[in-house]
Amino acid sequence: MLRGRTAWPVRRTVSWLGGAGFGLVVTTGPVATAAAASLTVHTAVHLVLGMLVPLLLVLGAPVTLFLRAVPARVGRGYSRAARARPLQALAHPLTGLLLTSVPLAVLYWDGTMLPLLHHPVLGPLIHVHFVAAGTLFAYAVVGRDPHPRRASPTLRGAAVVASIAVHGIVSKHLYSTAGAQAARADVEQAAQLMYYGGDALHVLLLVAFCAGIYRRTGRHAGVPTGRARLGGSPGRVV
C-alpha cells in the first residue's frame, strides 16, 4: 500500500506492464527485423505502438500511482503544472486526434512516403511519435488519471469516431494505389490490416470509453435517494 491508501489494483499493473511488454516485443528481435522488409508487418507494429500500447499504458493510470507515491508537495507541484494552458491544450482530444491522424495520412496516403519508415534515424523517431501521440489521444479520451479540464463525453466520443473515419479513409486510399507500386500484394495486405486491425483496436477504445462514462455517471443514474428508497414524503414515517 502507498501512504496508507488502499492497495493498488492488480489490473492496472497488468495493463501498464502489458503495454510496455507489447511495445518491447514489436520494436526488437524478429518482429522488428520483419517489419523492415514487409509493409504488412510494419503496419502491425504501427497498430500496436499507436493504438494498443497507448491504451494499455493509459488504463494503467501511471500518473495516479505517481501522485500516490510522491510527497504531497511534489503532487501539488505536478497539479499546478498540469493546469498550465499549454499542457491542457496538449491533452485535449482534438490535439491528440490531429497528432495521430495527420502523420498517419501523410505516411500512408499513397505510399510515396513509406521509405521514411525505414530511415535509420527517422524510422525510430516515427515509432516514438506513434506511442507519444497515441498516448496523448488515449489519455484525453479514456484516461483514468486526473485531468484538470476533461472534455465533455460528446467531444471525446466525436474524436474517437473521427479517428475511426481517418483510419478507414487512409487504408482504403492506400489499397486503391497498391497497383501502382512494386510490392502490390504487400501493400494491399497492409491496407487491409490497417482497416480491419484499426477497427478492432478502436472497438477496445470504445469499450474503455463507454466503461469510463458508465463508471462516472451511469451507475449512479438509477440509485434512488434515501427518501425515495423509503417511499415516503417529508414528515411521514414508514
mmCIF file of C-alpha atoms in Angstrom:
data_model
loop_
_atom_site.group_PDB
_atom_site.id
_atom_site.type_symbol
_atom_site.label_atom_id
_atom_site.label_comp_id
_atom_site.label_asym_id
_atom_site.label_seq_id
_atom_site.Cartn_x
_atom_site.Cartn_y
_atom_site.Cartn_z
ATOM 1 C CA MET A 1 0.000 0.000 0.000
ATOM 2 C CA LEU A 2 1.056 3.589 -0.612
ATOM 3 C CA ARG A 3 0.894 6.224 2.137
ATOM 4 C CA GLY A 4 -1.877 4.406 3.987
ATOM 5 C CA ARG A 5 -4.121 4.166 0.920
ATOM 6 C CA THR A 6 -5.906 1.122 -0.382
ATOM 7 C CA ALA A 7 -3.914 -1.450 -2.328
ATOM 8 C CA TRP A 8 -3.129 -0.615 -5.943
ATOM 9 C CA PRO A 9 -5.428 -2.578 -8.309
ATOM 10 C CA VAL A 10 -3.645 -5.505 -9.917
ATOM 11 C CA ARG A 11 -5.474 -4.903 -13.211
ATOM 12 C CA ARG A 12 -3.782 -1.517 -13.561
ATOM 13 C CA THR A 13 -0.341 -3.012 -13.046
ATOM 14 C CA VAL A 14 -1.096 -5.769 -15.545
ATOM 15 C CA SER A 15 -2.384 -3.216 -18.061
ATOM 16 C CA TRP A 16 0.699 -0.987 -17.832
ATOM 17 C CA LEU A 17 3.144 -3.895 -17.944
ATOM 18 C CA GLY A 18 1.214 -5.349 -20.885
ATOM 19 C CA GLY A 19 1.548 -2.093 -22.800
ATOM 20 C CA ALA A 20 5.268 -1.890 -22.086
ATOM 21 C CA GLY A 21 5.709 -5.555 -22.999
ATOM 22 C CA PHE A 22 3.892 -5.274 -26.327
ATOM 23 C CA GLY A 23 5.943 -2.203 -27.182
ATOM 24 C CA LEU A 24 9.166 -4.045 -26.475
ATOM 25 C CA VAL A 25 8.138 -7.113 -28.474
ATOM 26 C CA VAL A 26 7.282 -5.232 -31.676
ATOM 27 C CA THR A 27 10.341 -2.973 -31.680
ATOM 28 C CA THR A 28 13.047 -5.573 -31.043
ATOM 29 C CA GLY A 29 14.016 -9.014 -32.251
ATOM 30 C CA PRO A 30 12.391 -10.873 -35.150
ATOM 31 C CA VAL A 31 9.325 -8.619 -35.380
ATOM 32 C CA ALA A 32 11.451 -5.513 -35.894
ATOM 33 C CA THR A 33 13.542 -7.368 -38.480
ATOM 34 C CA ALA A 34 10.451 -8.500 -40.373
ATOM 35 C CA ALA A 35 8.950 -5.007 -40.233
ATOM 36 C CA ALA A 36 11.982 -3.645 -42.078
ATOM 37 C CA ALA A 37 11.215 -5.906 -45.050
ATOM 38 C CA SER A 38 7.412 -6.026 -45.034
ATOM 39 C CA LEU A 39 4.908 -3.177 -45.011
ATOM 40 C CA THR A 40 2.285 -5.549 -43.642
ATOM 41 C CA VAL A 41 4.396 -6.364 -40.592
ATOM 42 C CA HIS A 42 5.270 -2.693 -40.203
ATOM 43 C CA THR A 43 1.560 -1.847 -40.230
ATOM 44 C CA ALA A 44 1.002 -4.382 -37.461
ATOM 45 C CA VAL A 45 3.780 -2.690 -35.494
ATOM 46 C CA HIS A 46 2.165 0.683 -36.138
ATOM 47 C CA LEU A 47 -1.205 -0.527 -34.848
ATOM 48 C CA VAL A 48 0.372 -1.949 -31.709
ATOM 49 C CA LEU A 49 2.531 1.113 -30.997
ATOM 50 C CA GLY A 50 -0.026 3.720 -31.985
ATOM 51 C CA MET A 51 -3.178 2.204 -30.500
ATOM 52 C CA LEU A 52 -2.790 -0.884 -28.312
ATOM 53 C CA VAL A 53 0.266 0.157 -26.304
ATOM 54 C CA PRO A 54 -1.071 3.683 -25.539
ATOM 55 C CA LEU A 55 -4.447 2.303 -24.464
ATOM 56 C CA LEU A 56 -2.881 -0.210 -22.083
ATOM 57 C CA LEU A 57 -0.456 2.359 -20.667
ATOM 58 C CA VAL A 58 -3.226 4.873 -20.043
ATOM 59 C CA LEU A 59 -5.535 2.311 -18.438
ATOM 60 C CA GLY A 60 -2.683 1.543 -16.059
ATOM 61 C CA ALA A 61 -3.128 5.056 -14.582
ATOM 62 C CA PRO A 62 0.615 5.696 -14.057
ATOM 63 C CA VAL A 63 0.143 9.339 -13.051
ATOM 64 C CA THR A 64 -2.270 8.346 -10.288
ATOM 65 C CA LEU A 65 0.293 5.871 -8.976
ATOM 66 C CA PHE A 66 2.963 8.554 -9.159
ATOM 67 C CA LEU A 67 0.821 11.009 -7.186
ATOM 68 C CA ARG A 68 0.131 8.396 -4.530
ATOM 69 C CA ALA A 69 3.818 7.573 -4.155
ATOM 70 C CA VAL A 70 5.448 11.015 -4.076
ATOM 71 C CA PRO A 71 5.368 13.554 -1.210
ATOM 72 C CA ALA A 72 2.382 15.898 -1.127
ATOM 73 C CA ARG A 73 4.449 18.930 -2.161
ATOM 74 C CA VAL A 74 5.595 17.142 -5.314
ATOM 75 C CA GLY A 75 2.000 16.230 -6.089
ATOM 76 C CA ARG A 76 0.890 19.835 -5.657
ATOM 77 C CA GLY A 77 3.691 20.960 -7.981
ATOM 78 C CA TYR A 78 2.550 18.474 -10.613
ATOM 79 C CA SER A 79 -1.051 19.635 -10.266
ATOM 80 C CA ARG A 80 -0.035 23.254 -10.794
ATOM 81 C CA ALA A 81 1.970 22.316 -13.880
ATOM 82 C CA ALA A 82 -0.891 20.237 -15.270
ATOM 83 C CA ARG A 83 -3.217 23.236 -15.097
ATOM 84 C CA ALA A 84 -0.968 25.279 -17.400
ATOM 85 C CA ARG A 85 -2.744 26.203 -20.621
ATOM 86 C CA PRO A 86 -0.141 24.674 -22.987
ATOM 87 C CA LEU A 87 -0.378 21.314 -21.235
ATOM 88 C CA GLN A 88 -4.169 21.470 -21.171
ATOM 89 C CA ALA A 89 -4.167 22.140 -24.902
ATOM 90 C CA LEU A 90 -1.775 19.229 -25.452
ATOM 91 C CA ALA A 91 -4.062 16.895 -23.504
ATOM 92 C CA HIS A 92 -7.169 17.916 -25.468
ATOM 93 C CA PRO A 93 -8.886 15.225 -27.596
ATOM 94 C CA LEU A 94 -8.672 17.336 -30.759
ATOM 95 C CA THR A 95 -4.927 17.805 -30.283
ATOM 96 C CA GLY A 96 -4.447 14.079 -29.859
ATOM 97 C CA LEU A 97 -6.616 13.444 -32.918
ATOM 98 C CA LEU A 98 -4.502 15.772 -35.060
ATOM 99 C CA LEU A 99 -1.206 14.340 -33.786
ATOM 100 C CA THR A 100 -2.304 10.811 -34.628
ATOM 101 C CA SER A 101 -4.277 11.411 -37.835
ATOM 102 C CA VAL A 102 -2.141 13.879 -39.787
ATOM 103 C CA PRO A 103 1.105 11.828 -39.700
ATOM 104 C CA LEU A 104 -0.926 8.697 -40.480
ATOM 105 C CA ALA A 105 -2.381 10.328 -43.594
ATOM 106 C CA VAL A 106 0.970 11.760 -44.678
ATOM 107 C CA LEU A 107 2.890 8.495 -44.306
ATOM 108 C CA TYR A 108 0.351 6.032 -45.675
ATOM 109 C CA TRP A 109 -1.726 8.037 -48.122
ATOM 110 C CA ASP A 110 -0.262 6.785 -51.403
ATOM 111 C CA GLY A 111 2.954 5.015 -50.466
ATOM 112 C CA THR A 112 5.359 7.718 -51.602
ATOM 113 C CA MET A 113 6.449 8.477 -48.033
ATOM 114 C CA LEU A 114 6.871 4.861 -46.959
ATOM 115 C CA PRO A 115 10.705 4.882 -47.373
ATOM 116 C CA LEU A 116 10.816 7.200 -44.336
ATOM 117 C CA LEU A 117 9.666 4.281 -42.210
ATOM 118 C CA HIS A 118 12.983 2.513 -42.880
ATOM 119 C CA HIS A 119 15.244 5.525 -42.414
ATOM 120 C CA PRO A 120 17.864 4.781 -39.709
ATOM 121 C CA VAL A 121 17.007 7.965 -37.778
ATOM 122 C CA LEU A 122 13.506 8.957 -38.838
ATOM 123 C CA GLY A 123 12.165 5.407 -38.561
ATOM 124 C CA PRO A 124 12.709 5.103 -34.780
ATOM 125 C CA LEU A 125 11.502 8.681 -34.299
ATOM 126 C CA ILE A 126 8.278 7.801 -36.103
ATOM 127 C CA HIS A 127 7.813 4.883 -33.699
ATOM 128 C CA VAL A 128 8.306 7.225 -30.746
ATOM 129 C CA HIS A 129 5.778 9.613 -32.242
ATOM 130 C CA PHE A 130 3.240 6.810 -32.659
ATOM 131 C CA VAL A 131 3.470 5.931 -28.972
ATOM 132 C CA ALA A 132 3.532 9.528 -27.690
ATOM 133 C CA ALA A 133 0.675 10.774 -29.875
ATOM 134 C CA GLY A 134 -1.399 7.668 -29.244
ATOM 135 C CA THR A 135 -0.889 8.015 -25.501
ATOM 136 C CA LEU A 136 -1.975 11.661 -25.560
ATOM 137 C CA PHE A 137 -5.091 10.721 -27.513
ATOM 138 C CA ALA A 138 -5.946 7.779 -25.269
ATOM 139 C CA TYR A 139 -5.379 9.890 -22.144
ATOM 140 C CA ALA A 140 -7.652 12.637 -23.462
ATOM 141 C CA VAL A 141 -10.387 10.190 -24.402
ATOM 142 C CA VAL A 142 -10.334 7.368 -21.827
ATOM 143 C CA GLY A 143 -7.638 8.359 -19.328
ATOM 144 C CA ARG A 144 -8.026 7.120 -15.759
ATOM 145 C CA ASP A 145 -5.540 9.666 -14.408
ATOM 146 C CA PRO A 146 -6.592 13.090 -13.076
ATOM 147 C CA HIS A 147 -7.369 15.623 -15.787
ATOM 148 C CA PRO A 148 -7.611 19.321 -14.863
ATOM 149 C CA ARG A 149 -10.215 20.037 -17.547
ATOM 150 C CA ARG A 150 -11.568 16.898 -19.129
ATOM 151 C CA ALA A 151 -13.517 17.400 -22.346
ATOM 152 C CA SER A 152 -17.193 16.500 -22.479
ATOM 153 C CA PRO A 153 -18.207 12.926 -23.319
ATOM 154 C CA THR A 154 -19.729 14.178 -26.576
ATOM 155 C CA LEU A 155 -16.470 15.750 -27.728
ATOM 156 C CA ARG A 156 -14.404 12.758 -26.704
ATOM 157 C CA GLY A 157 -16.769 10.367 -28.441
ATOM 158 C CA ALA A 158 -16.687 12.508 -31.574
ATOM 159 C CA ALA A 159 -12.878 12.377 -31.536
ATOM 160 C CA VAL A 160 -12.981 8.579 -31.451
ATOM 161 C CA VAL A 161 -15.453 8.475 -34.340
ATOM 162 C CA ALA A 162 -13.255 10.875 -36.336
ATOM 163 C CA SER A 163 -10.228 8.668 -35.666
ATOM 164 C CA ILE A 164 -12.128 5.645 -36.980
ATOM 165 C CA ALA A 165 -13.046 7.587 -40.116
ATOM 166 C CA VAL A 166 -9.460 8.695 -40.740
ATOM 167 C CA HIS A 167 -8.148 5.144 -40.420
ATOM 168 C CA GLY A 168 -10.792 3.910 -42.821
ATOM 169 C CA ILE A 169 -10.179 6.604 -45.430
ATOM 170 C CA VAL A 170 -6.384 6.292 -45.368
ATOM 171 C CA SER A 171 -6.397 2.495 -45.526
ATOM 172 C CA LYS A 172 -8.872 2.432 -48.429
ATOM 173 C CA HIS A 173 -6.878 5.010 -50.367
ATOM 174 C CA LEU A 174 -3.642 3.096 -49.770
ATOM 175 C CA TYR A 175 -5.328 -0.050 -51.069
ATOM 176 C CA SER A 176 -6.528 1.791 -54.175
ATOM 177 C CA THR A 177 -2.975 2.892 -55.005
ATOM 178 C CA ALA A 178 -1.378 -0.514 -54.418
ATOM 179 C CA GLY A 179 -1.478 -1.382 -58.118
ATOM 180 C CA ALA A 180 0.998 1.375 -58.930
ATOM 181 C CA GLN A 181 3.633 0.025 -56.519
ATOM 182 C CA ALA A 182 6.169 -2.773 -56.948
ATOM 183 C CA ALA A 183 5.140 -4.765 -53.868
ATOM 184 C CA ARG A 184 1.443 -4.686 -54.700
ATOM 185 C CA ALA A 185 0.432 -7.721 -52.652
ATOM 186 C CA ASP A 186 2.270 -6.466 -49.565
ATOM 187 C CA VAL A 187 0.694 -3.007 -49.839
ATOM 188 C CA GLU A 188 -2.788 -4.466 -50.257
ATOM 189 C CA GLN A 189 -2.342 -6.702 -47.223
ATOM 190 C CA ALA A 190 -1.013 -3.764 -45.203
ATOM 191 C CA ALA A 191 -4.009 -1.630 -46.167
ATOM 192 C CA GLN A 192 -6.424 -4.407 -45.195
ATOM 193 C CA LEU A 193 -4.653 -4.912 -41.887
ATOM 194 C CA MET A 194 -4.805 -1.182 -41.193
ATOM 195 C CA TYR A 195 -8.525 -1.162 -41.931
ATOM 196 C CA TYR A 196 -9.656 -4.248 -40.009
ATOM 197 C CA GLY A 197 -6.992 -4.142 -37.313
ATOM 198 C CA GLY A 198 -7.673 -0.463 -36.708
ATOM 199 C CA ASP A 199 -11.380 -1.220 -36.341
ATOM 200 C CA ALA A 200 -10.673 -3.975 -33.806
ATOM 201 C CA LEU A 201 -8.491 -1.702 -31.691
ATOM 202 C CA HIS A 202 -10.999 1.132 -31.970
ATOM 203 C CA VAL A 203 -13.596 -1.261 -30.545
ATOM 204 C CA LEU A 204 -11.358 -1.712 -27.495
ATOM 205 C CA LEU A 205 -11.051 2.059 -27.219
ATOM 206 C CA LEU A 206 -14.838 2.459 -27.433
ATOM 207 C CA VAL A 207 -15.354 -0.215 -24.767
ATOM 208 C CA ALA A 208 -12.956 1.628 -22.445
ATOM 209 C CA PHE A 209 -14.691 4.922 -23.280
ATOM 210 C CA CYS A 210 -18.179 3.583 -22.544
ATOM 211 C CA ALA A 211 -16.961 1.865 -19.369
ATOM 212 C CA GLY A 212 -15.496 5.153 -18.165
ATOM 213 C CA ILE A 213 -18.732 7.033 -18.858
ATOM 214 C CA TYR A 214 -20.727 4.385 -17.023
ATOM 215 C CA ARG A 215 -18.352 4.423 -14.081
ATOM 216 C CA ARG A 216 -18.664 8.205 -13.691
ATOM 217 C CA THR A 217 -22.377 8.660 -14.375
ATOM 218 C CA GLY A 218 -24.345 5.598 -15.388
ATOM 219 C CA ARG A 219 -24.070 3.509 -12.250
ATOM 220 C CA HIS A 220 -25.458 6.390 -10.180
ATOM 221 C CA ALA A 221 -28.343 7.258 -12.500
ATOM 222 C CA GLY A 222 -30.680 4.592 -11.193
ATOM 223 C CA VAL A 223 -29.774 4.873 -7.492
ATOM 224 C CA PRO A 224 -32.726 6.413 -5.622
ATOM 225 C CA THR A 225 -32.245 8.935 -2.863
ATOM 226 C CA GLY A 226 -32.756 7.955 0.745
ATOM 227 C CA ARG A 227 -36.229 9.494 0.741
ATOM 228 C CA ALA A 228 -37.215 7.656 -2.432
ATOM 229 C CA ARG A 229 -35.928 4.359 -1.056
ATOM 230 C CA LEU A 230 -38.188 4.766 1.966
ATOM 231 C CA GLY A 231 -41.069 5.531 -0.373
ATOM 232 C CA GLY A 232 -42.330 8.313 1.799
ATOM 233 C CA SER A 233 -42.558 12.073 1.906
ATOM 234 C CA PRO A 234 -41.137 14.594 4.395
ATOM 235 C CA GLY A 235 -42.672 14.136 7.780
ATOM 236 C CA ARG A 236 -44.075 10.732 7.009
ATOM 237 C CA VAL A 237 -42.688 7.751 8.852
ATOM 238 C CA VAL A 238 -42.924 4.452 7.036
#
